[in-house]
Coordinates of N, CA, C and O and ligand atoms in Angstrom, one line a residue:
X20 N -13.1 -14.0 -23.7 CA -13.6 -12.8 -23.1 C -12.5 -11.1 -23.1 O -11.3 -11.3 -24.2
X21 N -13.5 -10.3 -22.9 CA -12.5 -8.5 -23.3 C -12.1 -8.9 -21.9 O -11.4 -10.1 -20.8
X22 N -11.1 -7.2 -22.1 CA -10.1 -7.3 -22.3 C -10.3 -7.4 -20.5 O -9.9 -7.9 -19.7
X23 N -11.3 -6.2 -20.2 CA -11.8 -6.3 -18.9 C -12.6 -7.6 -18.2 O -12.4 -7.8 -16.8
X24 N -12.7 -8.4 -18.7 CA -13.1 -9.8 -18.0 C -12.3 -10.2 -17.4 O -12.1 -10.9 -16.4
X25 N -11.2 -10.2 -18.0 CA -9.6 -11.1 -17.8 C -8.7 -10.4 -16.2 O -8.7 -10.6 -15.4
X26 N -9.5 -8.8 -16.4 CA -8.4 -8.2 -15.7 C -9.7 -8.1 -13.9 O -9.2 -7.8 -13.0
X27 N -10.7 -8.3 -14.3 CA -12.0 -8.8 -13.3 C -11.6 -9.8 -12.4 O -11.4 -9.9 -11.4
X28 N -11.7 -10.7 -13.4 CA -11.2 -11.9 -12.8 C -9.7 -12.1 -12.8 O -10.1 -12.6 -11.8
X29 N -9.4 -11.8 -13.2 CA -7.4 -11.7 -12.5 C -7.8 -11.3 -10.9 O -6.7 -11.7 -10.2
X30 N -8.6 -9.7 -10.9 CA -9.0 -9.1 -9.6 C -8.5 -10.5 -9.0 O -8.9 -10.0 -7.5
X31 N -10.4 -10.6 -8.8 CA -11.3 -12.0 -8.4 C -10.1 -13.1 -7.7 O -10.0 -13.7 -6.5
X32 N -9.8 -14.0 -8.9 CA -8.6 -14.4 -8.0 C -7.2 -14.5 -7.2 O -6.6 -14.1 -6.5
X33 N -6.3 -13.6 -7.6 CA -5.8 -12.7 -6.3 C -5.7 -11.9 -5.1 O -5.4 -11.7 -4.7
X34 N -8.0 -12.6 -4.9 CA -8.0 -11.5 -3.4 C -7.9 -12.7 -2.6 O -9.0 -13.6 -3.2
X35 N -8.0 -12.6 -1.6 CA -8.3 -13.7 -0.1 C -8.8 -13.6 -0.4 O -9.6 -13.9 0.9
X36 N -10.6 -12.3 -0.3 CA -11.3 -11.6 -0.5 C -12.8 -12.2 -0.4 O -12.2 -12.5 -2.3
X37 N -13.2 -12.0 -0.3 CA -14.9 -12.1 -1.4 C -15.6 -10.5 -1.6 O -16.3 -10.2 0.2
X38 N -15.2 -10.7 -2.5 CA -15.0 -9.1 -2.8 C -16.9 -8.8 -3.3 O -17.1 -8.8 -4.7
X39 N -16.9 -7.5 -3.2 CA -18.0 -6.1 -3.7 C -18.0 -5.7 -5.1 O -16.6 -5.6 -5.9
X40 N -18.7 -5.8 -6.2 CA -18.8 -4.9 -7.3 C -18.0 -4.1 -7.4 O -16.7 -3.4 -8.0
X41 N -18.3 -3.6 -6.2 CA -17.6 -1.7 -5.9 C -16.3 -2.1 -5.5 O -15.5 -1.2 -6.0
X42 N -15.6 -3.0 -4.5 CA -14.5 -3.0 -4.8 C -13.5 -3.1 -5.2 O -12.8 -2.9 -5.5
X43 N -14.2 -4.0 -6.2 CA -13.9 -4.6 -7.2 C -13.5 -3.0 -9.0 O -12.2 -3.4 -9.3
X44 N -14.5 -2.5 -8.8 CA -14.2 -1.3 -9.5 C -12.8 -0.4 -9.2 O -12.6 0.5 -9.8
X45 N -12.7 -0.4 -7.1 CA -12.0 0.6 -6.9 C -10.1 0.5 -7.6 O -9.9 0.9 -7.7
X46 N -11.0 -1.2 -7.2 CA -9.0 -1.9 -7.3 C -8.5 -1.3 -9.7 O -7.8 -1.4 -9.7
X47 N -10.5 -2.2 -9.8 CA -10.2 -1.7 -11.5 C -9.2 -0.4 -12.2 O -8.5 0.0 -13.3
X48 N -10.5 0.9 -11.6 CA -10.2 2.0 -11.4 C -8.8 2.4 -11.6 O -8.2 3.5 -12.6
X49 N -8.0 2.0 -11.0 CA -6.9 2.8 -10.3 C -5.3 2.2 -11.7 O -4.8 3.3 -12.0
X50 N -5.7 1.0 -13.0 CA -4.6 1.0 -14.1 C -6.6 1.5 -15.2 O -5.5 1.6 -16.0
X51 N -7.3 1.2 -15.0 CA -8.4 1.0 -15.8 C -9.3 2.6 -15.3 O -10.2 3.1 -15.1
X52 N -8.2 4.4 -15.8 CA -9.8 4.6 -15.4 C -10.3 4.9 -16.1 O -11.7 6.2 -15.4
X53 N -11.0 4.7 -17.0 CA -12.0 4.9 -17.9 C -13.6 4.4 -17.5 O -14.5 4.3 -17.6
X54 N -13.4 3.2 -16.5 CA -14.7 2.4 -16.3 C -15.0 3.2 -15.5 O -14.7 3.3 -14.3
X55 N -16.1 2.5 -16.2 CA -17.9 2.7 -15.9 C -18.6 1.5 -14.3 O -17.9 -0.3 -14.6
X56 N -18.5 1.8 -13.0 CA -19.1 0.4 -12.4 C -19.7 -0.3 -13.3 O -20.2 -1.9 -12.9
X57 N -21.0 0.3 -14.4 CA -21.9 -0.6 -15.0 C -21.9 -2.0 -15.7 O -21.6 -3.1 -16.2
X58 N -19.6 -1.6 -16.1 CA -19.3 -2.8 -17.0 C -18.7 -3.8 -15.9 O -18.7 -4.5 -17.2
X59 N -17.9 -2.8 -15.1 CA -17.9 -4.5 -13.6 C -18.6 -5.2 -13.7 O -18.9 -6.4 -13.8
X60 N -20.0 -4.8 -13.7 CA -20.9 -5.8 -12.8 C -22.0 -6.7 -14.6 O -22.0 -7.6 -14.3
X61 N -21.4 -5.9 -15.6 CA -21.8 -7.0 -17.2 C -20.8 -7.5 -16.5 O -21.4 -8.8 -17.4
X62 N -19.2 -7.5 -16.4 CA -18.1 -8.7 -16.2 C -18.7 -9.0 -15.6 O -18.2 -11.5 -16.2
X63 N -19.3 -9.1 -14.7 CA -18.8 -10.2 -13.9 C -20.8 -10.6 -13.9 O -20.6 -12.2 -13.1
X64 N -20.8 -10.2 -14.6 CA -21.9 -11.5 -14.4 C -22.3 -12.4 -15.4 O -22.2 -13.1 -15.9
X65 N -21.0 -12.0 -16.6 CA -20.8 -12.3 -18.1 C -19.6 -14.1 -17.3 O -20.6 -14.3 -17.5
X66 N -19.1 -13.7 -16.3 CA -17.6 -14.7 -16.0 C -19.0 -15.3 -14.5 O -18.6 -16.2 -14.4
X67 N -19.5 -14.8 -14.4 CA -20.8 -16.1 -13.7 C -21.0 -16.7 -14.3 O -21.9 -18.0 -13.7
X68 N -22.1 -16.5 -15.1 CA -22.5 -17.5 -15.8 C -22.0 -18.8 -16.4 O -22.1 -19.4 -17.2
X69 N -20.8 -18.1 -17.6 CA -19.8 -18.8 -17.6 C -18.4 -19.5 -16.5 O -18.2 -20.3 -16.9
X70 N -19.3 -19.3 -14.9 CA -18.6 -20.4 -13.7 C -17.5 -20.0 -14.1 O -17.5 -20.9 -13.0
X71 N -17.0 -19.6 -13.7 CA -16.2 -18.0 -13.6 C -15.0 -18.7 -12.0 O -14.5 -18.3 -11.8
X72 N -16.5 -17.8 -11.6 CA -16.8 -16.8 -10.4 C -18.3 -17.5 -9.7 O -19.2 -17.6 -10.6
X73 N -18.4 -17.6 -8.6 CA -19.5 -17.5 -7.8 C -19.4 -16.7 -6.8 O -19.2 -15.1 -7.2
X74 N -21.3 -16.7 -7.3 CA -21.4 -14.7 -7.2 C -22.4 -15.0 -6.0 O -23.5 -16.4 -5.2
X75 N -22.5 -14.2 -4.8 CA -22.7 -15.0 -2.5 C -23.1 -13.8 -2.6 O -23.7 -12.1 -2.4
X76 N -24.6 -14.5 -2.6 CA -26.0 -13.8 -2.4 C -26.3 -13.1 -0.7 O -26.3 -14.1 -0.5
X77 N -26.1 -12.0 -0.1 CA -26.3 -11.8 0.8 C -27.8 -10.7 1.3 O -27.2 -9.8 1.0
X78 N -28.8 -11.2 2.4 CA -29.2 -10.1 2.5 C -29.2 -9.5 3.4 O -27.7 -8.8 3.5
X79 N -29.1 -8.0 3.2 CA -28.9 -6.2 2.9 C -27.6 -6.1 2.8 O -27.8 -5.2 3.7
X80 N -27.0 -7.0 2.2 CA -25.8 -6.6 2.2 C -25.1 -6.7 0.0 O -25.5 -7.0 -0.3
X81 N -24.4 -6.4 0.1 CA -23.8 -6.5 -1.6 C -23.1 -7.6 -2.0 O -22.4 -8.3 -1.1
X82 N -23.7 -8.1 -2.4 CA -23.3 -9.8 -3.7 C -22.1 -9.6 -3.2 O -21.0 -8.4 -3.6
X83 N -21.6 -10.9 -3.5 CA -20.0 -10.7 -3.5 C -19.4 -11.5 -4.2 O -20.1 -12.4 -4.8
X84 N -18.2 -11.8 -5.4 CA -17.9 -12.5 -6.2 C -16.9 -13.2 -5.2 O -16.1 -13.1 -5.1
X85 N -16.5 -14.5 -5.5 CA -16.1 -15.6 -5.0 C -15.3 -16.0 -6.2 O -15.1 -16.7 -7.2
X86 N -13.6 -16.7 -5.8 CA -12.9 -17.1 -6.6 C -13.0 -18.8 -6.9 O -13.4 -19.8 -7.6
X87 N -13.6 -19.1 -5.6 CA -13.7 -20.9 -5.3 C -14.7 -21.0 -5.5 O -15.5 -20.7 -5.2
X88 N -15.3 -21.7 -6.5 CA -15.9 -22.0 -7.5 C -16.3 -23.9 -6.8 O -17.5 -23.9 -7.2
X89 N -15.5 -24.3 -5.8 CA -15.9 -25.3 -5.6 C -16.9 -25.5 -4.3 O -17.0 -24.6 -4.0
X90 N -17.8 -26.2 -4.3 CA -18.3 -26.2 -3.7 C -18.1 -26.2 -2.3 O -16.8 -27.1 -1.9
X91 N -19.0 -25.5 -1.2 CA -17.9 -25.0 -0.1 C -19.5 -23.4 0.3 O -20.1 -22.8 -0.1
X92 N -19.4 -23.4 1.2 CA -20.0 -22.8 3.0 C -19.3 -22.2 3.2 O -18.2 -21.3 3.5
X93 N -20.6 -20.6 3.6 CA -20.1 -19.6 4.6 C -20.2 -18.7 5.1 O -21.2 -19.0 6.5
X94 N -19.5 -18.3 5.9 CA -19.3 -17.8 7.9 C -19.7 -16.5 7.9 O -18.6 -15.8 6.7
X95 N -20.5 -15.7 7.5 CA -20.9 -14.7 7.2 C -21.1 -13.6 9.0 O -21.5 -14.2 9.7
X96 N -20.3 -13.2 8.7 CA -20.1 -11.7 10.7 C -21.2 -11.3 10.1 O -21.1 -10.0 9.3
X97 N -22.2 -10.8 11.2 CA -23.6 -10.4 11.6 C -22.7 -8.7 12.2 O -23.8 -8.2 10.9
X98 N -21.8 -8.8 13.0 CA -21.5 -7.4 12.6 C -20.6 -6.7 11.5 O -20.9 -5.4 11.0
X99 N -19.8 -7.0 10.7 CA -18.7 -6.7 9.5 C -19.1 -6.6 7.8 O -19.0 -6.1 7.6
X100 N -19.5 -7.4 8.3 CA -20.4 -8.3 6.5 C -19.4 -9.1 6.2 O -19.5 -9.7 5.3
X101 N -18.6 -10.1 7.0 CA -17.0 -10.7 6.7 C -17.3 -12.0 5.8 O -18.2 -12.4 7.1
X102 N -17.0 -12.4 5.2 CA -17.2 -14.0 4.5 C -15.8 -14.4 5.4 O -14.5 -14.4 4.6
X103 N -15.8 -15.9 5.5 CA -14.7 -16.7 5.5 C -15.2 -18.2 4.2 O -16.4 -17.9 5.0
X104 N -14.5 -18.3 3.8 CA -15.1 -20.7 3.9 C -15.3 -21.1 4.8 O -14.5 -21.2 5.5
X105 N -16.2 -21.6 4.3 CA -15.6 -23.1 5.5 C -16.5 -24.4 5.2 O -17.6 -24.4 3.2
X106 N -15.5 -25.3 4.5 CA -15.8 -26.8 4.2 C -16.9 -27.4 5.1 O -15.9 -28.3 6.0
X107 N -18.1 -27.8 4.9 CA -18.8 -29.1 5.2 C -19.4 -29.8 4.4 O -18.6 -30.3 3.5
X108 N -19.2 -31.3 4.5 CA -19.7 -32.2 4.4 C -21.3 -32.0 3.3 O -21.8 -31.0 3.9
X109 N -20.9 -32.6 2.3 CA -22.1 -32.0 0.9 C -23.1 -32.6 2.0 O -23.1 -34.1 2.1
X110 N -24.1 -32.2 1.9 CA -25.9 -32.2 2.7 C -26.5 -32.6 1.7 O -27.5 -32.7 1.6
X111 N -26.2 -32.0 0.3 CA -27.7 -32.5 -0.9 C -28.5 -33.5 0.1 O -29.3 -33.9 -0.1
X112 N -28.4 -34.5 -0.4 CA -28.8 -36.5 -0.1 C -29.2 -36.4 1.6 O -30.8 -36.4 1.4
X113 N -28.5 -35.9 2.2 CA -29.3 -36.1 3.2 C -30.8 -34.5 3.6 O -31.9 -35.0 3.5
X114 N -30.6 -33.6 2.8 CA -31.9 -33.0 2.5 C -33.1 -33.4 1.8 O -33.9 -32.9 1.6
X115 N -32.3 -34.5 0.2 CA -33.3 -34.9 -0.5 C -34.2 -35.9 0.8 O -35.3 -35.9 0.6
X116 N -33.4 -36.3 1.0 CA -34.1 -37.2 2.3 C -34.9 -36.6 3.3 O -36.3 -36.8 3.5
X117 N -34.7 -35.2 3.8 CA -35.4 -34.3 4.2 C -37.0 -33.8 3.2 O -38.1 -34.3 4.1
X118 N -36.4 -33.4 2.3 CA -37.1 -33.0 2.3 C -38.5 -34.5 1.3 O -39.6 -33.3 0.6
X119 N -37.7 -35.3 0.7 CA -38.4 -35.3 -0.2 C -38.5 -35.6 -1.9 O -39.5 -36.8 -2.5
X120 N -37.6 -34.8 -1.9 CA -37.2 -34.5 -3.6 C -36.1 -34.2 -3.9 O -35.6 -33.8 -2.9
X121 N -35.6 -34.0 -5.1 CA -34.1 -33.4 -5.7 C -33.9 -32.5 -5.3 O -35.7 -31.6 -5.8
X122 N -33.4 -31.5 -5.2 CA -32.9 -31.0 -5.0 C -31.7 -30.4 -6.1 O -30.9 -31.5 -6.9
X123 N -31.2 -29.2 -6.1 CA -30.9 -28.5 -7.8 C -29.6 -28.1 -6.8 O -28.1 -28.5 -7.1
X124 N -29.4 -27.2 -6.0 CA -28.1 -26.9 -5.1 C -29.1 -25.7 -3.9 O -29.9 -25.6 -3.4
X125 N -28.3 -25.9 -3.0 CA -28.3 -25.3 -1.3 C -27.4 -24.2 -1.2 O -25.7 -24.3 -1.9
X126 N -28.0 -23.6 -0.5 CA -26.5 -22.6 0.3 C -26.6 -21.9 0.7 O -27.8 -21.4 1.7
X127 N -25.3 -22.5 1.6 CA -25.8 -22.5 3.1 C -24.5 -21.3 3.5 O -23.7 -20.6 3.6
X128 N -25.8 -20.0 4.9 CA -24.2 -19.6 5.1 C -24.7 -18.9 7.3 O -26.3 -19.0 7.5
X129 N -23.7 -19.2 7.6 CA -23.4 -18.9 9.1 C -22.7 -18.2 9.3 O -22.5 -17.3 9.3
X130 N -24.2 -17.0 10.8 CA -24.2 -16.3 10.5 C -23.3 -16.2 11.6 O -23.4 -17.1 12.8
X131 N -22.6 -15.4 12.4 CA -21.8 -15.4 13.5 C -21.2 -14.0 13.6 O -20.9 -12.9 13.1
X132 N -20.7 -13.7 14.7 CA -19.1 -12.8 14.8 C -17.7 -13.2 15.1 O -17.2 -13.7 15.9
X133 N -17.2 -12.4 13.7 CA -16.0 -12.8 13.6 C -15.2 -12.3 15.3 O -15.3 -11.8 16.1
X134 N -13.7 -13.3 14.9 CA -13.2 -13.2 16.1 C -12.4 -11.3 16.3 O -12.2 -10.8 17.2
X135 N -12.5 -11.0 15.3 CA -11.5 -9.5 15.0 C -12.8 -8.7 15.7 O -12.7 -6.9 17.0
X136 N -14.4 -8.8 15.1 CA -15.0 -8.2 15.8 C -15.4 -8.3 17.7 O -15.9 -7.6 18.8
X137 N -15.3 -9.7 18.2 CA -15.4 -10.6 18.9 C -15.2 -9.5 20.5 O -15.1 -9.5 20.8
X138 N -13.2 -9.3 19.7 CA -11.6 -8.6 20.2 C -12.3 -7.0 20.2 O -11.8 -6.1 20.7
X139 N -13.7 -6.8 19.2 CA -13.6 -5.5 19.8 C -13.0 -4.3 18.8 O -13.1 -3.0 18.7
X140 N -12.5 -5.0 17.9 CA -11.5 -4.1 17.2 C -11.8 -3.6 15.8 O -13.1 -4.3 15.3
X141 N -11.6 -2.4 15.1 CA -12.4 -1.9 13.9 C -12.5 -2.3 12.8 O -11.3 -2.6 12.5
X142 N -13.5 -3.3 12.0 CA -12.7 -4.4 11.3 C -13.5 -3.6 10.3 O -14.8 -3.5 10.0
X143 N -13.2 -3.6 8.5 CA -13.4 -3.1 7.4 C -13.3 -3.5 6.3 O -11.6 -3.7 6.5
Ligands
ZN7 ZN1 -16.3 -9.0 12.4
ZN8 ZN1 -16.3 -18.4 -0.5

């Protein structure tokens, strides 16, 4: 692993959030002023391909990177875009029964309005 990918992995692992490449870039810039966003993307792809992190794709929003690679699903706030982990039982067997085919994987995103948005707080 390159130094940058180690640093990026550390940032992801020490965050409780699902960070975007941009957020990781800004954190990394605090210590590595020469870093460019393209390098962050390249390293994120390598980490993702090495299955060290998970990528969560959300329509209309930048991809998020997740330290938790164990299968889990996500709650997505419609308003602020915040992601929370949810652990549901593995639905693979149920889905396969419904579809009548073997599936490779599934990715469940449940949208809701998060508690702080519901209370009208500005959350960013
Ligand atoms: Zn929210
Ligand atoms: Zn997650």
